């Protein structure tokens, strides 16, 4: 860690020294750049002032020449029209020849009397310029030059004046040339990185390479300054605001935007009151100073810096890696030692080490634990102390001397004594560790506890015995179960067989042999195709396929021809599925139910004939009631009415008796008719099924208040038995509707289709779960079914809770022959 | 004098009826018959004006008798006299050609006026029988909107269409006023109508009542 810190500090120092060198170099460069800039400014300024001087002296001679011309002298002395015209001509010529703005002539009072611009709008003629210094100087006899903003033309210009002498040598006027200052401006406006200013009296900027500064004061000005400027009228009428330039240090100024400049100033030669200022942009100075260096030295310095940085970094990495490597190696060594120690101590094996004297130097934890000692109790003691006397002798006499000599021992059988006195059988193998001179210094012995092994061997033997006993028992059980199954197969009244998945018989019972008159030997291994006539074979085959495909039992009733005629069998075929879900066996059990079937049929016929005779009986009674009793009552009523009418007036008491009699007879007639109708509705016989049902449904509605719609859809004449069956079913179904359904509407539909008579009774009542229907309990469904089946048809009930109920009877219109026989 | 043929298989009934008829003074039972065959024979052989025939007689049933008589002697009006009160018999009898229909129970009160009415060329039907006939005619073809209505509903519909009050209807059909209202409500719902006026229009459109 310390080494790393040192390295870190060293690298930092290297970087710091490089940086300090760089900074020092940077400042020295900047300093020299400033010196250079100052020198350059001085040079530039000198050139500029000289240029301005020469510009100002440019028109001095021409103005003298102009003033000395006779035309002007005449005009000044005698401003007659002819003289002025001549003077104007001269002025025009000069103006053109010199390419100046204006040439003009002032009289002694300063008034313009002739001018080259007399025809233009800003003509000077008539203007007085007596206030101009150039006029005053010229009047004093000296030529003058002057820079100002024109009061008439509002144009800046350079004015040159010279006195015009009159006839007697007296000054009669002043000749003036006004030249444009464009030439001056060109010399000022030069250089892109610098700013040049021509500053006049009162620090007013007359011209500058920065147009925004023109006609402003260089330094902040006071009100007095302003008045002084205004008085001279040299710079127009103002205002002359401050340019915003302020001093920030020696030879340094800043403009409004805060940009700093280096400045150098110098008065214009031969033109007192005027100065030239030269401003050099400081940032440009720096840039300009560095440009060449950045291109050459800069790259070199940067390269050096990067190289130095990389070098430091690389070396630092190398050193760090070396440190890390050493540390991890050290750690690994320590870990390895620790591992070895742990391995030695914690390994679940009996390990010990002895020194050349046969004393224990080390034992593994497991060793100590197995022997029942603690480490302290064994370390330093002789190994032989822990052996049984016999083993000790064997060790001392043979094993140990040989081991010290050869350096290894293998599978030595010892008996150790534990602290608690128990004896442990072990097999010992050991190896000696020698130093460079071949002396034994240490050893490692591995002990295998064979006590448990011996014990296990014994247990294994016992387990084997038990296993064989189990298998004998199992065998016995299998034999027993086989006997049982065989007995069942033998004595069952059913035909039983089993086939493999390919349909080959692998087992049949004696009933099978009897039924098909085939011995087991004949059947075994054959399929139905080779055993049975084609029609039976194909039927059996079809059922087998259903079992194999559906993997489910198939139950059918089938008829098999026998000597005594066709017998009916109830046969169940089922698959036996193996572990992987395939059908491995097809089994069949067939029970002869011919007798049962016959009994059922007999019962059916009996039930039919009972029902028939019941109907017959009912009809007879109904007729009897209706015809005999009914007619008698009718006759009785006629007489009673007659009596009532007769007695009504003669004997009112007897009349009311007769009246009661009539009522009684009426009630009796209704009752008798009711009984007869319930027994057997006469309409059924007299008018047929449709009318009987129509009457019954409307009677039903009348009695129960449940709306009952009856629809008959093209029903042909129906045979008597059938009509009774249909009528009774409808009657029963409607009774159920009235008693249980809670319906408000019921529809009875009678129709014929495809030779079948269909009767439906559909209600909108509570409905019920068809699965929960207990047949014949109270709904009379068993009776309806019985009637349906007697008529050779069927009865279906569709219902669900809350969905209403539909009872549907379907019977063939013409009874099919043979169905009931 | 109206000459009547009386056909009934029960002599005591015949005796009773005969006394009913002859009590009037302007009618007489010209001949009697105990079964259908005899009835036809007597009707053909004698100048009877009205035949009163029981529907259920041995040998040949009443409907058959009516059929044959209307075929061979169409000018003879037949009154059906029967124990049966089921309306279906009425329909059959009338369609077979009978001019009147009365139950034996109501014979003492109605037979005489029935004979007079048919002899005068009219018909004699109980109110219920007339309604049933109307319904049969209206339902003549399948697919009629009336198919979804029960008989009683059609009856109530007709009564309402004729402008009868709930109470009148209840009395006529021996049901409670509340039940009549239930039928009315069911009718409106089944036929998707709003009020009694709609019901009347519907009944007229179906030919249940005369406009």
PDB file of N, CA and C in Angstrom, chain A residues 626-628 630-632 634-635 637-639 641-642 644-646 666 669-670 673 677 682-684 686-688 691 694-695 697-698 701-702 705-714 744-745, chain B residues 8-10 12-13 16-17 19-20 23 54 56 61 63 83-89 92 104-109 128 132 136 139 142 147-153 173 175 179 183 186 190:
ATOM      1  N   UNK A 626    -123.104 -42.648 -18.756  1.00  0.00           N
ATOM      2  CA  UNK A 626    -123.510 -41.615 -19.679  1.00  0.00           C
ATOM      3  C   UNK A 626    -124.866 -41.917 -20.281  1.00  0.00           C
ATOM      4  N   UNK A 627    -124.942 -43.117 -20.820  1.00  0.00           N
ATOM      5  CA  UNK A 627    -126.141 -43.451 -21.580  1.00  0.00           C
ATOM      6  C   UNK A 627    -127.324 -43.813 -20.672  1.00  0.00           C
ATOM      7  N   UNK A 628    -127.055 -44.728 -19.761  1.00  0.00           N
ATOM      8  CA  UNK A 628    -128.184 -45.215 -18.979  1.00  0.00           C
ATOM      9  C   UNK A 628    -128.590 -44.226 -17.901  1.00  0.00           C
ATOM     10  N   UNK A 630    -127.494 -41.300 -17.296  1.00  0.00           N
ATOM     11  CA  UNK A 630    -127.652 -39.947 -17.848  1.00  0.00           C
ATOM     12  C   UNK A 630    -129.031 -39.747 -18.449  1.00  0.00           C
ATOM     13  N   UNK A 631    -129.446 -40.729 -19.229  1.00  0.00           N
ATOM     14  CA  UNK A 631    -130.732 -40.590 -19.905  1.00  0.00           C
ATOM     15  C   UNK A 631    -131.877 -40.577 -18.904  1.00  0.00           C
ATOM     16  N   UNK A 632    -131.749 -41.478 -17.906  1.00  0.00           N
ATOM     17  CA  UNK A 632    -132.800 -41.537 -16.896  1.00  0.00           C
ATOM     18  C   UNK A 632    -132.900 -40.184 -16.206  1.00  0.00           C
ATOM     19  N   UNK A 634    -132.072 -37.365 -17.366  1.00  0.00           N
ATOM     20  CA  UNK A 634    -132.610 -36.388 -18.304  1.00  0.00           C
ATOM     21  C   UNK A 634    -134.129 -36.427 -18.296  1.00  0.00           C
ATOM     22  N   UNK A 635    -134.646 -37.662 -18.385  1.00  0.00           N
ATOM     23  CA  UNK A 635    -136.092 -37.821 -18.380  1.00  0.00           C
ATOM     24  C   UNK A 635    -136.690 -37.288 -17.087  1.00  0.00           C
ATOM     25  N   UNK A 637    -135.494 -35.028 -15.257  1.00  0.00           N
ATOM     26  CA  UNK A 637    -135.427 -33.572 -15.227  1.00  0.00           C
ATOM     27  C   UNK A 637    -136.584 -32.951 -16.001  1.00  0.00           C
ATOM     28  N   UNK A 638    -136.888 -33.608 -17.141  1.00  0.00           N
ATOM     29  CA  UNK A 638    -137.995 -33.078 -17.948  1.00  0.00           C
ATOM     30  C   UNK A 638    -139.276 -33.056 -17.120  1.00  0.00           C
ATOM     31  N   UNK A 639    -139.447 -34.174 -16.410  1.00  0.00           N
ATOM     32  CA  UNK A 639    -140.662 -34.255 -15.595  1.00  0.00           C
ATOM     33  C   UNK A 639    -140.632 -33.262 -14.458  1.00  0.00           C
ATOM     34  N   UNK A 641    -139.128 -30.429 -14.308  1.00  0.00           N
ATOM     35  CA  UNK A 641    -139.380 -29.080 -14.823  1.00  0.00           C
ATOM     36  C   UNK A 641    -140.880 -28.893 -15.063  1.00  0.00           C
ATOM     37  N   UNK A 642    -141.461 -29.973 -15.627  1.00  0.00           N
ATOM     38  CA  UNK A 642    -142.903 -29.918 -15.918  1.00  0.00           C
ATOM     39  C   UNK A 642    -143.671 -29.687 -14.638  1.00  0.00           C
ATOM     40  N   UNK A 644    -142.549 -28.436 -11.857  1.00  0.00           N
ATOM     41  CA  UNK A 644    -142.254 -27.117 -11.323  1.00  0.00           C
ATOM     42  C   UNK A 644    -143.170 -26.069 -11.963  1.00  0.00           C
ATOM     43  N   UNK A 645    -143.297 -26.233 -13.284  1.00  0.00           N
ATOM     44  CA  UNK A 645    -144.116 -25.249 -13.998  1.00  0.00           C
ATOM     45  C   UNK A 645    -145.582 -25.358 -13.579  1.00  0.00           C
ATOM     46  N   UNK A 646    -145.994 -26.619 -13.424  1.00  0.00           N
ATOM     47  CA  UNK A 646    -147.405 -26.815 -13.066  1.00  0.00           C
ATOM     48  C   UNK A 646    -147.707 -26.285 -11.681  1.00  0.00           C
ATOM     49  N   UNK A 666    -129.946 -31.496 -11.881  1.00  0.00           N
ATOM     50  CA  UNK A 666    -128.916 -30.816 -12.691  1.00  0.00           C
ATOM     51  C   UNK A 666    -127.516 -31.158 -12.190  1.00  0.00           C
ATOM     52  N   UNK A 669    -126.628 -34.703 -12.915  1.00  0.00           N
ATOM     53  CA  UNK A 669    -126.262 -34.905 -14.330  1.00  0.00           C
ATOM     54  C   UNK A 669    -124.820 -34.457 -14.566  1.00  0.00           C
ATOM     55  N   UNK A 670    -124.479 -33.281 -14.035  1.00  0.00           N
ATOM     56  CA  UNK A 670    -123.129 -32.747 -14.251  1.00  0.00           C
ATOM     57  C   UNK A 670    -122.087 -33.683 -13.649  1.00  0.00           C
ATOM     58  N   UNK A 673    -121.815 -36.924 -15.647  1.00  0.00           N
ATOM     59  CA  UNK A 673    -121.074 -36.645 -16.881  1.00  0.00           C
ATOM     60  C   UNK A 673    -119.583 -36.480 -16.597  1.00  0.00           C
ATOM     61  N   UNK A 677    -116.741 -38.679 -18.141  1.00  0.00           N
ATOM     62  CA  UNK A 677    -115.733 -38.060 -19.000  1.00  0.00           C
ATOM     63  C   UNK A 677    -114.326 -38.349 -18.499  1.00  0.00           C
ATOM     64  N   UNK A 682    -115.914 -39.088 -24.063  1.00  0.00           N
ATOM     65  CA  UNK A 682    -116.686 -39.613 -25.194  1.00  0.00           C
ATOM     66  C   UNK A 682    -116.208 -39.011 -26.515  1.00  0.00           C
ATOM     67  N   UNK A 683    -115.692 -37.788 -26.455  1.00  0.00           N
ATOM     68  CA  UNK A 683    -115.267 -37.135 -27.686  1.00  0.00           C
ATOM     69  C   UNK A 683    -114.189 -37.935 -28.402  1.00  0.00           C
ATOM     70  N   UNK A 684    -113.359 -38.627 -27.587  1.00  0.00           N
ATOM     71  CA  UNK A 684    -112.244 -39.382 -28.179  1.00  0.00           C
ATOM     72  C   UNK A 684    -112.781 -40.419 -29.166  1.00  0.00           C
ATOM     73  N   UNK A 686    -116.088 -40.531 -30.325  1.00  0.00           N
ATOM     74  CA  UNK A 686    -117.070 -39.964 -31.245  1.00  0.00           C
ATOM     75  C   UNK A 686    -116.439 -39.062 -32.285  1.00  0.00           C
ATOM     76  N   UNK A 687    -115.485 -38.236 -31.814  1.00  0.00           N
ATOM     77  CA  UNK A 687    -114.977 -37.184 -32.702  1.00  0.00           C
ATOM     78  C   UNK A 687    -113.518 -37.358 -33.101  1.00  0.00           C
ATOM     79  N   UNK A 688    -112.817 -38.208 -32.363  1.00  0.00           N
ATOM     80  CA  UNK A 688    -111.420 -38.436 -32.714  1.00  0.00           C
ATOM     81  C   UNK A 688    -110.464 -37.666 -31.816  1.00  0.00           C
ATOM     82  N   UNK A 691    -110.251 -33.509 -31.826  1.00  0.00           N
ATOM     83  CA  UNK A 691    -111.327 -32.834 -31.108  1.00  0.00           C
ATOM     84  C   UNK A 691    -111.268 -33.119 -29.618  1.00  0.00           C
ATOM     85  N   UNK A 694    -108.679 -30.994 -28.219  1.00  0.00           N
ATOM     86  CA  UNK A 694    -109.103 -29.595 -28.236  1.00  0.00           C
ATOM     87  C   UNK A 694    -110.031 -29.343 -27.049  1.00  0.00           C
ATOM     88  N   UNK A 695    -110.950 -30.274 -26.878  1.00  0.00           N
ATOM     89  CA  UNK A 695    -111.841 -30.112 -25.746  1.00  0.00           C
ATOM     90  C   UNK A 695    -111.072 -30.171 -24.433  1.00  0.00           C
ATOM     91  N   UNK A 697    -107.939 -29.575 -23.741  1.00  0.00           N
ATOM     92  CA  UNK A 697    -107.079 -28.419 -23.465  1.00  0.00           C
ATOM     93  C   UNK A 697    -107.913 -27.221 -23.042  1.00  0.00           C
ATOM     94  N   UNK A 698    -109.054 -27.007 -23.688  1.00  0.00           N
ATOM     95  CA  UNK A 698    -109.841 -25.844 -23.284  1.00  0.00           C
ATOM     96  C   UNK A 698    -110.491 -26.092 -21.928  1.00  0.00           C
ATOM     97  N   UNK A 701    -107.821 -25.382 -19.460  1.00  0.00           N
ATOM     98  CA  UNK A 701    -107.652 -23.940 -19.259  1.00  0.00           C
ATOM     99  C   UNK A 701    -108.741 -23.408 -18.340  1.00  0.00           C
ATOM    100  N   UNK A 702    -109.949 -23.896 -18.595  1.00  0.00           N
ATOM    101  CA  UNK A 702    -111.089 -23.448 -17.807  1.00  0.00           C
ATOM    102  C   UNK A 702    -110.880 -23.832 -16.335  1.00  0.00           C
ATOM    103  N   UNK A 705    -106.924 -22.190 -15.281  1.00  0.00           N
ATOM    104  CA  UNK A 705    -106.565 -20.792 -15.539  1.00  0.00           C
ATOM    105  C   UNK A 705    -105.210 -20.666 -16.228  1.00  0.00           C
ATOM    106  N   UNK A 706    -104.572 -21.797 -16.566  1.00  0.00           N
ATOM    107  CA  UNK A 706    -103.301 -21.750 -17.292  1.00  0.00           C
ATOM    108  C   UNK A 706    -103.632 -21.689 -18.791  1.00  0.00           C
ATOM    109  N   UNK A 707    -103.109 -20.686 -19.477  1.00  0.00           N
ATOM    110  CA  UNK A 707    -103.415 -20.543 -20.900  1.00  0.00           C
ATOM    111  C   UNK A 707    -102.910 -21.758 -21.636  1.00  0.00           C
ATOM    112  N   UNK A 708    -103.801 -22.410 -22.365  1.00  0.00           N
ATOM    113  CA  UNK A 708    -103.413 -23.651 -23.022  1.00  0.00           C
ATOM    114  C   UNK A 708    -103.729 -23.525 -24.512  1.00  0.00           C
ATOM    115  N   UNK A 709    -102.674 -23.552 -25.316  1.00  0.00           N
ATOM    116  CA  UNK A 709    -102.862 -23.436 -26.759  1.00  0.00           C
ATOM    117  C   UNK A 709    -102.698 -24.812 -27.371  1.00  0.00           C
ATOM    118  N   UNK A 710    -103.679 -25.192 -28.142  1.00  0.00           N
ATOM    119  CA  UNK A 710    -103.578 -26.492 -28.807  1.00  0.00           C
ATOM    120  C   UNK A 710    -103.414 -26.289 -30.297  1.00  0.00           C
ATOM    121  N   UNK A 711    -102.416 -26.956 -30.866  1.00  0.00           N
ATOM    122  CA  UNK A 711    -102.205 -26.846 -32.304  1.00  0.00           C
ATOM    123  C   UNK A 711    -102.188 -28.248 -32.891  1.00  0.00           C
ATOM    124  N   UNK A 712    -103.009 -28.419 -33.906  1.00  0.00           N
ATOM    125  CA  UNK A 712    -102.991 -29.713 -34.588  1.00  0.00           C
ATOM    126  C   UNK A 712    -102.494 -29.466 -35.999  1.00  0.00           C
ATOM    127  N   UNK A 713    -101.406 -30.135 -36.348  1.00  0.00           N
ATOM    128  CA  UNK A 713    -100.803 -29.881 -37.656  1.00  0.00           C
ATOM    129  C   UNK A 713    -101.032 -31.086 -38.555  1.00  0.00           C
ATOM    130  N   UNK A 714    -102.012 -31.009 -39.390  1.00  0.00           N
ATOM    131  CA  UNK A 714    -102.284 -32.042 -40.387  1.00  0.00           C
ATOM    132  C   UNK A 714    -102.182 -33.452 -39.817  1.00  0.00           C
ATOM    133  N   UNK A 744     -97.538 -20.583 -16.608  1.00  0.00           N
ATOM    134  CA  UNK A 744     -98.681 -19.731 -16.922  1.00  0.00           C
ATOM    135  C   UNK A 744     -99.168 -20.006 -18.343  1.00  0.00           C
ATOM    136  N   UNK A 745     -98.294 -20.641 -19.130  1.00  0.00           N
ATOM    137  CA  UNK A 745     -98.672 -20.966 -20.510  1.00  0.00           C
ATOM    138  C   UNK A 745     -98.236 -22.372 -20.822  1.00  0.00           C
TER     139      UNK A 745
ATOM    140  N   UNK B   8    -134.590 -41.037 -30.264  1.00  0.00           N
ATOM    141  CA  UNK B   8    -133.736 -41.214 -29.077  1.00  0.00           C
ATOM    142  C   UNK B   8    -133.852 -42.671 -28.691  1.00  0.00           C
ATOM    143  N   UNK B   9    -132.724 -43.252 -28.242  1.00  0.00           N
ATOM    144  CA  UNK B   9    -132.778 -44.679 -27.937  1.00  0.00           C
ATOM    145  C   UNK B   9    -133.354 -44.947 -26.548  1.00  0.00           C
ATOM    146  N   UNK B  10    -133.629 -43.907 -25.797  1.00  0.00           N
ATOM    147  CA  UNK B  10    -134.179 -44.143 -24.472  1.00  0.00           C
ATOM    148  C   UNK B  10    -135.648 -43.737 -24.423  1.00  0.00           C
ATOM    149  N   UNK B  12    -137.735 -43.513 -21.999  1.00  0.00           N
ATOM    150  CA  UNK B  12    -138.228 -42.569 -20.978  1.00  0.00           C
ATOM    151  C   UNK B  12    -137.904 -41.137 -21.384  1.00  0.00           C
ATOM    152  N   UNK B  13    -136.773 -40.979 -22.046  1.00  0.00           N
ATOM    153  CA  UNK B  13    -136.425 -39.642 -22.520  1.00  0.00           C
ATOM    154  C   UNK B  13    -137.438 -39.215 -23.573  1.00  0.00           C
ATOM    155  N   UNK B  16    -140.634 -38.144 -21.994  1.00  0.00           N
ATOM    156  CA  UNK B  16    -140.493 -36.811 -21.408  1.00  0.00           C
ATOM    157  C   UNK B  16    -140.564 -35.732 -22.462  1.00  0.00           C
ATOM    158  N   UNK B  17    -139.806 -35.924 -23.511  1.00  0.00           N
ATOM    159  CA  UNK B  17    -139.731 -34.935 -24.584  1.00  0.00           C
ATOM    160  C   UNK B  17    -141.101 -34.782 -25.257  1.00  0.00           C
ATOM    161  N   UNK B  19    -143.979 -35.235 -23.989  1.00  0.00           N
ATOM    162  CA  UNK B  19    -144.901 -34.431 -23.172  1.00  0.00           C
ATOM    163  C   UNK B  19    -144.559 -32.958 -23.274  1.00  0.00           C
ATOM    164  N   UNK B  20    -143.222 -32.641 -23.314  1.00  0.00           N
ATOM    165  CA  UNK B  20    -142.785 -31.251 -23.472  1.00  0.00           C
ATOM    166  C   UNK B  20    -143.357 -30.630 -24.745  1.00  0.00           C
ATOM    167  N   UNK B  23    -147.285 -30.457 -24.914  1.00  0.00           N
ATOM    168  CA  UNK B  23    -147.860 -29.476 -24.014  1.00  0.00           C
ATOM    169  C   UNK B  23    -148.108 -28.134 -24.686  1.00  0.00           C
ATOM    170  N   UNK B  54    -131.045 -37.538 -31.305  1.00  0.00           N
ATOM    171  CA  UNK B  54    -129.975 -37.706 -30.295  1.00  0.00           C
ATOM    172  C   UNK B  54    -128.675 -38.043 -31.027  1.00  0.00           C
ATOM    173  N   UNK B  56    -125.994 -39.733 -29.760  1.00  0.00           N
ATOM    174  CA  UNK B  56    -125.477 -41.082 -29.518  1.00  0.00           C
ATOM    175  C   UNK B  56    -126.601 -42.095 -29.443  1.00  0.00           C
ATOM    176  N   UNK B  61    -124.565 -43.654 -35.529  1.00  0.00           N
ATOM    177  CA  UNK B  61    -124.500 -42.523 -34.610  1.00  0.00           C
ATOM    178  C   UNK B  61    -125.170 -41.290 -35.200  1.00  0.00           C
ATOM    179  N   UNK B  63    -124.384 -38.238 -35.913  1.00  0.00           N
ATOM    180  CA  UNK B  63    -123.764 -37.452 -36.982  1.00  0.00           C
ATOM    181  C   UNK B  63    -124.052 -38.058 -38.347  1.00  0.00           C
ATOM    182  N   UNK B  83    -126.583 -35.414 -24.801  1.00  0.00           N
ATOM    183  CA  UNK B  83    -126.058 -35.327 -23.443  1.00  0.00           C
ATOM    184  C   UNK B  83    -124.752 -34.534 -23.432  1.00  0.00           C
ATOM    185  N   UNK B  84    -124.077 -34.567 -24.598  1.00  0.00           N
ATOM    186  CA  UNK B  84    -122.736 -33.960 -24.654  1.00  0.00           C
ATOM    187  C   UNK B  84    -122.805 -32.451 -24.575  1.00  0.00           C
ATOM    188  N   UNK B  85    -122.016 -31.933 -23.691  1.00  0.00           N
ATOM    189  CA  UNK B  85    -121.964 -30.480 -23.609  1.00  0.00           C
ATOM    190  C   UNK B  85    -120.659 -29.925 -24.191  1.00  0.00           C
ATOM    191  N   UNK B  86    -119.795 -30.829 -24.651  1.00  0.00           N
ATOM    192  CA  UNK B  86    -118.546 -30.370 -25.245  1.00  0.00           C
ATOM    193  C   UNK B  86    -118.838 -29.657 -26.562  1.00  0.00           C
ATOM    194  N   UNK B  87    -118.254 -28.474 -26.748  1.00  0.00           N
ATOM    195  CA  UNK B  87    -118.574 -27.640 -27.906  1.00  0.00           C
ATOM    196  C   UNK B  87    -118.205 -28.305 -29.225  1.00  0.00           C
ATOM    197  N   UNK B  88    -117.219 -29.210 -29.130  1.00  0.00           N
ATOM    198  CA  UNK B  88    -116.750 -29.838 -30.364  1.00  0.00           C
ATOM    199  C   UNK B  88    -117.883 -30.575 -31.095  1.00  0.00           C
ATOM    200  N   UNK B  89    -118.817 -31.080 -30.290  1.00  0.00           N
ATOM    201  CA  UNK B  89    -119.946 -31.785 -30.919  1.00  0.00           C
ATOM    202  C   UNK B  89    -120.784 -30.803 -31.716  1.00  0.00           C
ATOM    203  N   UNK B  92    -119.238 -30.202 -35.130  1.00  0.00           N
ATOM    204  CA  UNK B  92    -119.447 -31.330 -36.036  1.00  0.00           C
ATOM    205  C   UNK B  92    -120.901 -31.387 -36.529  1.00  0.00           C
ATOM    206  N   UNK B 104    -129.434 -32.018 -23.527  1.00  0.00           N
ATOM    207  CA  UNK B 104    -130.646 -32.598 -22.938  1.00  0.00           C
ATOM    208  C   UNK B 104    -130.993 -31.896 -21.635  1.00  0.00           C
ATOM    209  N   UNK B 105    -129.929 -31.434 -20.956  1.00  0.00           N
ATOM    210  CA  UNK B 105    -130.154 -30.787 -19.685  1.00  0.00           C
ATOM    211  C   UNK B 105    -131.002 -29.510 -19.862  1.00  0.00           C
ATOM    212  N   UNK B 106    -130.777 -28.836 -20.958  1.00  0.00           N
ATOM    213  CA  UNK B 106    -131.513 -27.580 -21.149  1.00  0.00           C
ATOM    214  C   UNK B 106    -132.785 -27.773 -21.979  1.00  0.00           C
ATOM    215  N   UNK B 107    -133.086 -29.054 -22.307  1.00  0.00           N
ATOM    216  CA  UNK B 107    -134.239 -29.333 -23.165  1.00  0.00           C
ATOM    217  C   UNK B 107    -135.547 -28.748 -22.634  1.00  0.00           C
ATOM    218  N   UNK B 108    -135.860 -28.950 -21.366  1.00  0.00           N
ATOM    219  CA  UNK B 108    -137.157 -28.445 -20.895  1.00  0.00           C
ATOM    220  C   UNK B 108    -137.330 -26.965 -21.192  1.00  0.00           C
ATOM    221  N   UNK B 109    -136.270 -26.189 -21.071  1.00  0.00           N
ATOM    222  CA  UNK B 109    -136.380 -24.757 -21.277  1.00  0.00           C
ATOM    223  C   UNK B 109    -136.257 -24.352 -22.746  1.00  0.00           C
ATOM    224  N   UNK B 128    -122.191 -20.074 -26.603  1.00  0.00           N
ATOM    225  CA  UNK B 128    -120.870 -20.691 -26.678  1.00  0.00           C
ATOM    226  C   UNK B 128    -120.681 -21.441 -27.982  1.00  0.00           C
ATOM    227  N   UNK B 132    -117.794 -20.772 -30.815  1.00  0.00           N
ATOM    228  CA  UNK B 132    -116.881 -21.809 -31.270  1.00  0.00           C
ATOM    229  C   UNK B 132    -116.896 -21.935 -32.794  1.00  0.00           C
ATOM    230  N   UNK B 136    -113.794 -21.489 -35.267  1.00  0.00           N
ATOM    231  CA  UNK B 136    -113.422 -22.503 -36.259  1.00  0.00           C
ATOM    232  C   UNK B 136    -113.242 -21.899 -37.651  1.00  0.00           C
ATOM    233  N   UNK B 139    -110.119 -19.723 -37.714  1.00  0.00           N
ATOM    234  CA  UNK B 139    -108.872 -20.492 -37.712  1.00  0.00           C
ATOM    235  C   UNK B 139    -108.773 -21.416 -38.912  1.00  0.00           C
ATOM    236  N   UNK B 142    -104.092 -22.359 -41.660  1.00  0.00           N
ATOM    237  CA  UNK B 142    -102.964 -22.371 -40.729  1.00  0.00           C
ATOM    238  C   UNK B 142    -102.157 -21.095 -40.886  1.00  0.00           C
ATOM    239  N   UNK B 147    -103.504 -18.608 -33.874  1.00  0.00           N
ATOM    240  CA  UNK B 147    -102.930 -19.892 -33.484  1.00  0.00           C
ATOM    241  C   UNK B 147    -102.255 -19.848 -32.129  1.00  0.00           C
ATOM    242  N   UNK B 148    -101.702 -18.685 -31.798  1.00  0.00           N
ATOM    243  CA  UNK B 148    -100.962 -18.612 -30.542  1.00  0.00           C
ATOM    244  C   UNK B 148    -101.898 -18.387 -29.354  1.00  0.00           C
ATOM    245  N   UNK B 149    -103.209 -18.262 -29.628  1.00  0.00           N
ATOM    246  CA  UNK B 149    -104.147 -17.992 -28.537  1.00  0.00           C
ATOM    247  C   UNK B 149    -104.874 -19.274 -28.148  1.00  0.00           C
ATOM    248  N   UNK B 150    -105.160 -19.361 -26.852  1.00  0.00           N
ATOM    249  CA  UNK B 150    -105.944 -20.512 -26.421  1.00  0.00           C
ATOM    250  C   UNK B 150    -107.426 -20.208 -26.696  1.00  0.00           C
ATOM    251  N   UNK B 151    -108.264 -21.258 -26.621  1.00  0.00           N
ATOM    252  CA  UNK B 151    -109.696 -21.088 -26.920  1.00  0.00           C
ATOM    253  C   UNK B 151    -110.319 -20.015 -26.050  1.00  0.00           C
ATOM    254  N   UNK B 152    -109.981 -20.096 -24.762  1.00  0.00           N
ATOM    255  CA  UNK B 152    -110.596 -19.159 -23.840  1.00  0.00           C
ATOM    256  C   UNK B 152    -110.138 -17.742 -24.167  1.00  0.00           C
ATOM    257  N   UNK B 153    -108.904 -17.647 -24.565  1.00  0.00           N
ATOM    258  CA  UNK B 153    -108.389 -16.315 -24.920  1.00  0.00           C
ATOM    259  C   UNK B 153    -109.147 -15.757 -26.122  1.00  0.00           C
ATOM    260  N   UNK B 173    -118.770 -16.506 -18.646  1.00  0.00           N
ATOM    261  CA  UNK B 173    -117.920 -17.701 -18.759  1.00  0.00           C
ATOM    262  C   UNK B 173    -117.650 -18.336 -17.404  1.00  0.00           C
ATOM    263  N   UNK B 175    -116.125 -17.241 -14.756  1.00  0.00           N
ATOM    264  CA  UNK B 175    -114.767 -17.050 -14.229  1.00  0.00           C
ATOM    265  C   UNK B 175    -114.766 -15.735 -13.461  1.00  0.00           C
ATOM    266  N   UNK B 179    -109.628 -12.975 -13.355  1.00  0.00           N
ATOM    267  CA  UNK B 179    -109.153 -13.873 -14.414  1.00  0.00           C
ATOM    268  C   UNK B 179    -109.360 -13.242 -15.786  1.00  0.00           C
ATOM    269  N   UNK B 183    -106.612 -12.584 -18.698  1.00  0.00           N
ATOM    270  CA  UNK B 183    -106.720 -12.957 -20.119  1.00  0.00           C
ATOM    271  C   UNK B 183    -106.488 -11.730 -21.006  1.00  0.00           C
ATOM    272  N   UNK B 186    -102.854 -10.972 -21.116  1.00  0.00           N
ATOM    273  CA  UNK B 186    -102.154 -11.969 -21.932  1.00  0.00           C
ATOM    274  C   UNK B 186    -102.367 -11.705 -23.420  1.00  0.00           C
ATOM    275  N   UNK B 190     -99.494 -11.079 -26.061  1.00  0.00           N
ATOM    276  CA  UNK B 190     -99.273 -12.038 -27.149  1.00  0.00           C
ATOM    277  C   UNK B 190     -99.448 -11.395 -28.510  1.00  0.00           C
TER     278      UNK B 190
END
